[in-house]
mmCIF file of C-alpha atoms in Angstrom:
data_model
loop_
_atom_site.group_PDB
_atom_site.id
_atom_site.type_symbol
_atom_site.label_atom_id
_atom_site.label_comp_id
_atom_site.label_asym_id
_atom_site.label_seq_id
_atom_site.Cartn_x
_atom_site.Cartn_y
_atom_site.Cartn_z
ATOM 1 C CA LYS A 1 -0.145 -0.273 0.063
ATOM 2 C CA ASN A 2 1.353 3.488 -1.017
ATOM 3 C CA GLU A 3 1.527 6.191 1.974
ATOM 4 C CA VAL A 4 1.330 9.615 1.327
ATOM 5 C CA GLU A 5 2.775 12.251 3.511
ATOM 6 C CA GLN A 6 2.019 16.336 3.146
ATOM 7 C CA SER A 7 3.540 19.158 4.474
ATOM 8 C CA PRO A 8 3.006 21.712 6.119
ATOM 9 C CA GLN A 9 -0.667 20.482 7.987
ATOM 10 C CA ASN A 10 -1.197 23.870 8.409
ATOM 11 C CA LEU A 11 -0.355 27.216 6.893
ATOM 12 C CA THR A 12 -1.218 30.829 7.232
ATOM 13 C CA ALA A 13 0.016 33.382 4.673
ATOM 14 C CA GLN A 14 -0.578 37.146 3.794
ATOM 15 C CA GLU A 15 -2.506 37.850 0.463
ATOM 16 C CA GLY A 16 -0.219 37.945 -2.527
ATOM 17 C CA GLU A 17 2.442 35.498 -0.995
ATOM 18 C CA PHE A 18 3.632 32.339 -3.156
ATOM 19 C CA ILE A 19 2.419 28.889 -1.382
ATOM 20 C CA THR A 20 3.965 25.769 -1.677
ATOM 21 C CA ILE A 21 3.087 22.468 -0.325
ATOM 22 C CA ASN A 22 4.861 19.410 -0.892
ATOM 23 C CA CYS A 23 3.539 15.690 -1.056
ATOM 24 C CA SER A 24 5.664 12.802 -0.852
ATOM 25 C CA TYR A 25 5.094 8.812 -1.470
ATOM 26 C CA SER A 26 6.471 5.598 -1.058
ATOM 27 C CA VAL A 27 5.606 3.585 -3.891
ATOM 28 C CA GLY A 28 6.171 4.401 -7.626
ATOM 29 C CA ILE A 29 3.431 5.508 -9.172
ATOM 30 C CA SER A 30 1.782 6.123 -13.015
ATOM 31 C CA ALA A 31 0.236 9.459 -12.066
ATOM 32 C CA LEU A 32 -0.546 11.805 -8.738
ATOM 33 C CA HIS A 33 -3.594 13.897 -8.005
ATOM 34 C CA TRP A 34 -4.197 17.111 -6.163
ATOM 35 C CA LEU A 35 -7.326 17.892 -5.048
ATOM 36 C CA GLN A 36 -9.390 21.025 -3.085
ATOM 37 C CA GLN A 37 -11.802 20.883 -0.484
ATOM 38 C CA HIS A 38 -13.343 24.133 0.832
ATOM 39 C CA PRO A 39 -14.754 24.166 4.455
ATOM 40 C CA GLY A 40 -17.905 22.070 4.329
ATOM 41 C CA GLY A 41 -17.648 22.001 0.696
ATOM 42 C CA GLY A 42 -17.054 18.896 -2.007
ATOM 43 C CA ILE A 43 -13.913 17.888 -3.222
ATOM 44 C CA VAL A 44 -12.515 19.110 -6.695
ATOM 45 C CA SER A 45 -9.552 17.489 -9.046
ATOM 46 C CA LEU A 46 -6.893 20.094 -9.386
ATOM 47 C CA PHE A 47 -4.680 18.200 -11.379
ATOM 48 C CA MET A 48 -3.644 14.755 -12.059
ATOM 49 C CA LEU A 49 0.375 14.589 -13.468
ATOM 50 C CA SER A 50 2.447 12.143 -14.315
ATOM 51 C CA SER A 51 5.581 13.865 -14.842
ATOM 52 C CA GLY A 52 6.982 17.494 -15.368
ATOM 53 C CA LYS A 53 4.556 20.424 -14.520
ATOM 54 C CA LYS A 54 1.357 21.373 -15.386
ATOM 55 C CA LYS A 55 -0.031 25.107 -14.582
ATOM 56 C CA HIS A 56 -3.958 26.044 -14.365
ATOM 57 C CA GLY A 57 -3.920 29.878 -13.680
ATOM 58 C CA ARG A 58 -2.341 30.801 -10.902
ATOM 59 C CA LEU A 59 -1.839 27.368 -9.652
ATOM 60 C CA ILE A 60 1.483 25.309 -10.681
ATOM 61 C CA ALA A 61 1.888 21.185 -9.987
ATOM 62 C CA THR A 62 5.255 19.784 -10.426
ATOM 63 C CA ILE A 63 6.110 15.965 -9.759
ATOM 64 C CA ASN A 64 9.777 14.455 -9.564
ATOM 65 C CA ILE A 65 8.678 10.467 -10.500
ATOM 66 C CA GLN A 66 12.585 9.633 -9.330
ATOM 67 C CA GLU A 67 12.457 11.299 -5.978
ATOM 68 C CA LYS A 68 8.404 10.273 -5.069
ATOM 69 C CA HIS A 69 7.687 13.541 -4.520
ATOM 70 C CA SER A 70 5.448 16.537 -5.867
ATOM 71 C CA SER A 71 4.637 20.027 -4.908
ATOM 72 C CA LEU A 72 1.548 22.547 -5.392
ATOM 73 C CA HIS A 73 2.302 26.426 -5.914
ATOM 74 C CA ILE A 74 -0.129 28.988 -5.775
ATOM 75 C CA THR A 75 1.172 32.359 -6.903
ATOM 76 C CA ALA A 76 -0.001 35.697 -6.033
ATOM 77 C CA SER A 77 -2.494 33.836 -3.124
ATOM 78 C CA HIS A 78 -5.845 35.545 -2.589
ATOM 79 C CA PRO A 79 -7.965 34.896 0.398
ATOM 80 C CA ARG A 80 -10.377 32.598 -2.006
ATOM 81 C CA ASP A 81 -7.532 30.422 -1.877
ATOM 82 C CA SER A 82 -8.287 29.274 1.279
ATOM 83 C CA ALA A 83 -9.418 25.813 1.802
ATOM 84 C CA VAL A 84 -7.844 22.326 2.135
ATOM 85 C CA TYR A 85 -5.522 20.807 -0.458
ATOM 86 C CA ILE A 86 -5.226 17.073 -0.327
ATOM 87 C CA CYS A 87 -2.369 15.103 -2.446
ATOM 88 C CA ALA A 88 -3.834 11.110 -3.607
ATOM 89 C CA VAL A 89 -1.903 8.616 -5.353
ATOM 90 C CA PRO A 90 -2.903 5.104 -6.455
ATOM 91 C CA LEU A 91 -3.562 2.747 -3.435
ATOM 92 C CA THR A 92 -1.322 0.133 -5.028
ATOM 93 C CA GLY A 93 1.343 1.951 -6.625
ATOM 94 C CA SER A 94 1.467 1.711 -10.007
ATOM 95 C CA GLY A 95 -1.800 0.361 -10.422
ATOM 96 C CA GLY A 96 -3.100 3.699 -12.108
ATOM 97 C CA GLY A 97 -5.817 4.309 -9.283
ATOM 98 C CA ALA A 98 -8.600 1.877 -10.983
ATOM 99 C CA ASP A 99 -8.190 0.272 -7.346
ATOM 100 C CA GLY A 100 -8.754 3.777 -5.731
ATOM 101 C CA LEU A 101 -6.609 6.203 -4.182
ATOM 102 C CA THR A 102 -4.829 6.779 -1.092
ATOM 103 C CA PHE A 103 -4.782 10.543 0.163
ATOM 104 C CA GLY A 104 -2.545 12.923 2.529
ATOM 105 C CA LYS A 105 -4.122 14.384 5.653
ATOM 106 C CA GLY A 106 -4.252 17.687 3.683
ATOM 107 C CA THR A 107 -2.837 21.118 4.308
ATOM 108 C CA HIS A 108 -5.297 23.632 5.918
ATOM 109 C CA LEU A 109 -4.417 26.841 3.921
ATOM 110 C CA ILE A 110 -5.496 30.205 5.274
ATOM 111 C CA ILE A 111 -5.002 33.545 3.241
ATOM 112 C CA GLN A 112 -5.091 36.349 5.230
ATOM 113 C CA PRO A 113 -6.371 39.726 3.298
ATOM 114 C CA ASP B 1 -18.998 19.455 -13.157
ATOM 115 C CA ALA B 2 -19.298 15.720 -13.486
ATOM 116 C CA GLY B 3 -22.907 14.228 -13.195
ATOM 117 C CA ILE B 4 -22.993 12.982 -9.722
ATOM 118 C CA THR B 5 -25.660 13.303 -6.784
ATOM 119 C CA GLN B 6 -25.319 11.613 -3.450
ATOM 120 C CA SER B 7 -28.445 10.949 -0.865
ATOM 121 C CA PRO B 8 -29.108 11.353 1.294
ATOM 122 C CA ARG B 9 -26.919 14.528 1.925
ATOM 123 C CA HIS B 10 -27.336 14.759 5.837
ATOM 124 C CA LYS B 11 -28.758 11.466 7.590
ATOM 125 C CA VAL B 12 -28.761 10.852 11.685
ATOM 126 C CA THR B 13 -29.725 7.244 12.601
ATOM 127 C CA GLU B 14 -29.305 5.173 15.866
ATOM 128 C CA THR B 15 -26.786 2.564 16.387
ATOM 129 C CA GLY B 16 -27.988 -1.095 15.451
ATOM 130 C CA THR B 17 -30.261 0.194 12.423
ATOM 131 C CA PRO B 18 -29.282 -0.672 8.792
ATOM 132 C CA VAL B 19 -28.333 2.544 6.621
ATOM 133 C CA THR B 20 -28.164 2.415 2.926
ATOM 134 C CA LEU B 21 -26.246 5.576 0.777
ATOM 135 C CA ARG B 22 -26.701 5.987 -2.971
ATOM 136 C CA CYS B 23 -24.429 7.481 -5.522
ATOM 137 C CA HIS B 24 -25.865 8.211 -8.599
ATOM 138 C CA GLN B 25 -23.645 9.422 -12.054
ATOM 139 C CA THR B 26 -24.876 10.575 -15.492
ATOM 140 C CA GLU B 27 -21.250 10.143 -17.043
ATOM 141 C CA ASN B 28 -21.316 6.440 -17.493
ATOM 142 C CA HIS B 29 -17.878 6.009 -16.006
ATOM 143 C CA ARG B 30 -17.009 2.305 -15.430
ATOM 144 C CA TYR B 31 -15.146 3.155 -11.766
ATOM 145 C CA MET B 32 -17.187 3.886 -9.279
ATOM 146 C CA TYR B 33 -15.800 4.338 -4.916
ATOM 147 C CA TRP B 34 -17.070 5.041 -1.718
ATOM 148 C CA TYR B 35 -14.552 6.656 0.816
ATOM 149 C CA ARG B 36 -14.949 8.196 3.933
ATOM 150 C CA GLN B 37 -13.564 11.214 5.304
ATOM 151 C CA ASP B 38 -12.594 11.986 9.133
ATOM 152 C CA PRO B 39 -10.146 14.272 11.192
ATOM 153 C CA GLY B 40 -7.210 12.999 11.741
ATOM 154 C CA HIS B 41 -7.604 10.056 8.884
ATOM 155 C CA GLY B 42 -8.220 11.916 5.986
ATOM 156 C CA LEU B 43 -10.086 9.882 3.099
ATOM 157 C CA ARG B 44 -10.133 6.431 2.970
ATOM 158 C CA LEU B 45 -11.723 4.094 0.569
ATOM 159 C CA ILE B 46 -14.362 1.546 1.558
ATOM 160 C CA HIS B 47 -14.921 -0.272 -1.742
ATOM 161 C CA TYR B 48 -14.790 0.291 -5.184
ATOM 162 C CA SER B 49 -16.724 -0.947 -8.477
ATOM 163 C CA TYR B 50 -14.973 -2.078 -11.472
ATOM 164 C CA GLY B 51 -18.218 -2.661 -13.663
ATOM 165 C CA VAL B 52 -21.829 -3.898 -13.072
ATOM 166 C CA LYS B 53 -21.848 -6.401 -10.304
ATOM 167 C CA ASP B 54 -18.160 -6.053 -10.035
ATOM 168 C CA THR B 55 -17.010 -4.887 -6.646
ATOM 169 C CA ASP B 56 -13.958 -4.959 -4.415
ATOM 170 C CA LYS B 57 -12.801 -4.409 -1.081
ATOM 171 C CA GLY B 58 -10.633 -1.146 -0.136
ATOM 172 C CA GLU B 59 -8.936 -0.302 3.102
ATOM 173 C CA VAL B 60 -11.594 0.037 5.424
ATOM 174 C CA SER B 61 -15.053 -2.388 4.349
ATOM 175 C CA ASP B 62 -15.124 -3.860 7.641
ATOM 176 C CA GLY B 63 -18.942 -3.141 8.235
ATOM 177 C CA TYR B 64 -19.844 -2.128 4.858
ATOM 178 C CA SER B 65 -21.088 -3.735 1.853
ATOM 179 C CA VAL B 66 -22.081 -2.219 -1.629
ATOM 180 C CA SER B 67 -23.822 -3.082 -5.066
ATOM 181 C CA ARG B 68 -23.649 -2.194 -8.404
ATOM 182 C CA SER B 69 -26.937 -3.333 -10.280
ATOM 183 C CA LYS B 70 -26.902 -0.547 -13.354
ATOM 184 C CA THR B 71 -23.608 1.649 -14.208
ATOM 185 C CA GLU B 72 -25.126 4.641 -13.032
ATOM 186 C CA ASP B 73 -25.883 3.823 -9.674
ATOM 187 C CA PHE B 74 -23.524 2.550 -6.338
ATOM 188 C CA LEU B 75 -24.933 1.731 -2.871
ATOM 189 C CA LEU B 76 -23.111 1.544 0.030
ATOM 190 C CA THR B 77 -24.921 -0.245 3.205
ATOM 191 C CA LEU B 78 -23.973 -0.301 6.683
ATOM 192 C CA GLU B 79 -25.690 -3.312 7.949
ATOM 193 C CA SER B 80 -26.081 -2.230 11.711
ATOM 194 C CA ALA B 81 -24.909 1.065 12.015
ATOM 195 C CA THR B 82 -22.331 1.924 14.741
ATOM 196 C CA SER B 83 -20.841 4.718 16.390
ATOM 197 C CA SER B 84 -17.517 4.463 14.715
ATOM 198 C CA GLN B 85 -19.141 5.098 11.097
ATOM 199 C CA THR B 86 -20.033 8.415 11.772
ATOM 200 C CA SER B 87 -18.185 10.095 9.035
ATOM 201 C CA VAL B 88 -18.460 12.233 6.074
ATOM 202 C CA TYR B 89 -19.182 10.087 3.064
ATOM 203 C CA PHE B 90 -17.676 10.684 -0.459
ATOM 204 C CA CYS B 91 -18.531 8.479 -3.750
ATOM 205 C CA ALA B 92 -16.243 9.440 -6.569
ATOM 206 C CA ILE B 93 -16.356 8.095 -10.593
ATOM 207 C CA SER B 94 -13.386 7.425 -13.289
ATOM 208 C CA ASP B 95 -13.182 6.150 -16.465
ATOM 209 C CA TYR B 96 -9.690 5.165 -16.388
ATOM 210 C CA ARG B 97 -9.520 4.662 -19.812
ATOM 211 C CA GLY B 98 -5.924 6.125 -19.824
ATOM 212 C CA ARG B 99 -4.730 8.022 -16.282
ATOM 213 C CA ASP B 100 -8.264 9.338 -15.858
ATOM 214 C CA GLU B 101 -8.970 12.053 -13.071
ATOM 215 C CA GLN B 102 -11.909 10.896 -9.846
ATOM 216 C CA TYR B 103 -14.794 13.070 -9.773
ATOM 217 C CA PHE B 104 -16.263 13.448 -6.402
ATOM 218 C CA GLY B 105 -19.521 13.661 -5.250
ATOM 219 C CA PRO B 106 -20.955 16.248 -2.938
ATOM 220 C CA GLY B 107 -20.583 14.122 0.517
ATOM 221 C CA THR B 108 -23.094 12.495 2.555
ATOM 222 C CA ARG B 109 -22.723 13.414 6.265
ATOM 223 C CA LEU B 110 -23.983 10.389 8.823
ATOM 224 C CA THR B 111 -24.287 10.512 12.287
ATOM 225 C CA VAL B 112 -24.912 7.315 14.284
ATOM 226 C CA THR B 113 -26.505 8.208 17.775
#
């Protein structure tokens, strides 16, 4: 079973700051997922990536397959970015995720105006 | 947004009663998942389905059963609810023809008293 570690667990920053959230996993994978969950809200998929870097607006996700590590960056952070960010990988490593995902415990991000 | 609904959205029930949660999708995706989310544990896989009548256990399947008689519906049953099953339950779907994302339903908050 894959194990996922996220850091930091909690992060408070000022509006405009550059944010980095880290994720490490134990078993080689085909792809890694970054998810967002607003307080009391549902879960939204932000990225799924298997190599290199992806960018959506102010969000950037990178992955280093050899080091089993991924980072999620937020540029020019805004209070609406306040949410829990969750990293997830296939439960059984390179199984592709078809048999489910295993998740980090999440990073609680608060952006203060 | 992917067409996924869950019902009920909130439920309070007593210990020892049976409970069934429903996940309904309009995307015709092959794979469906039930996860539970708890403070300190994050999201964990309960059961998943890889087709009609094809299901398998996840990480925390004890006390739960599932059924999938149609592509669009995936039912989660707690045969005899216990207080430890108080949680938020999320359904997710994916097609996994390639390396596809998982799309999450809005969640069901279940309280067992």
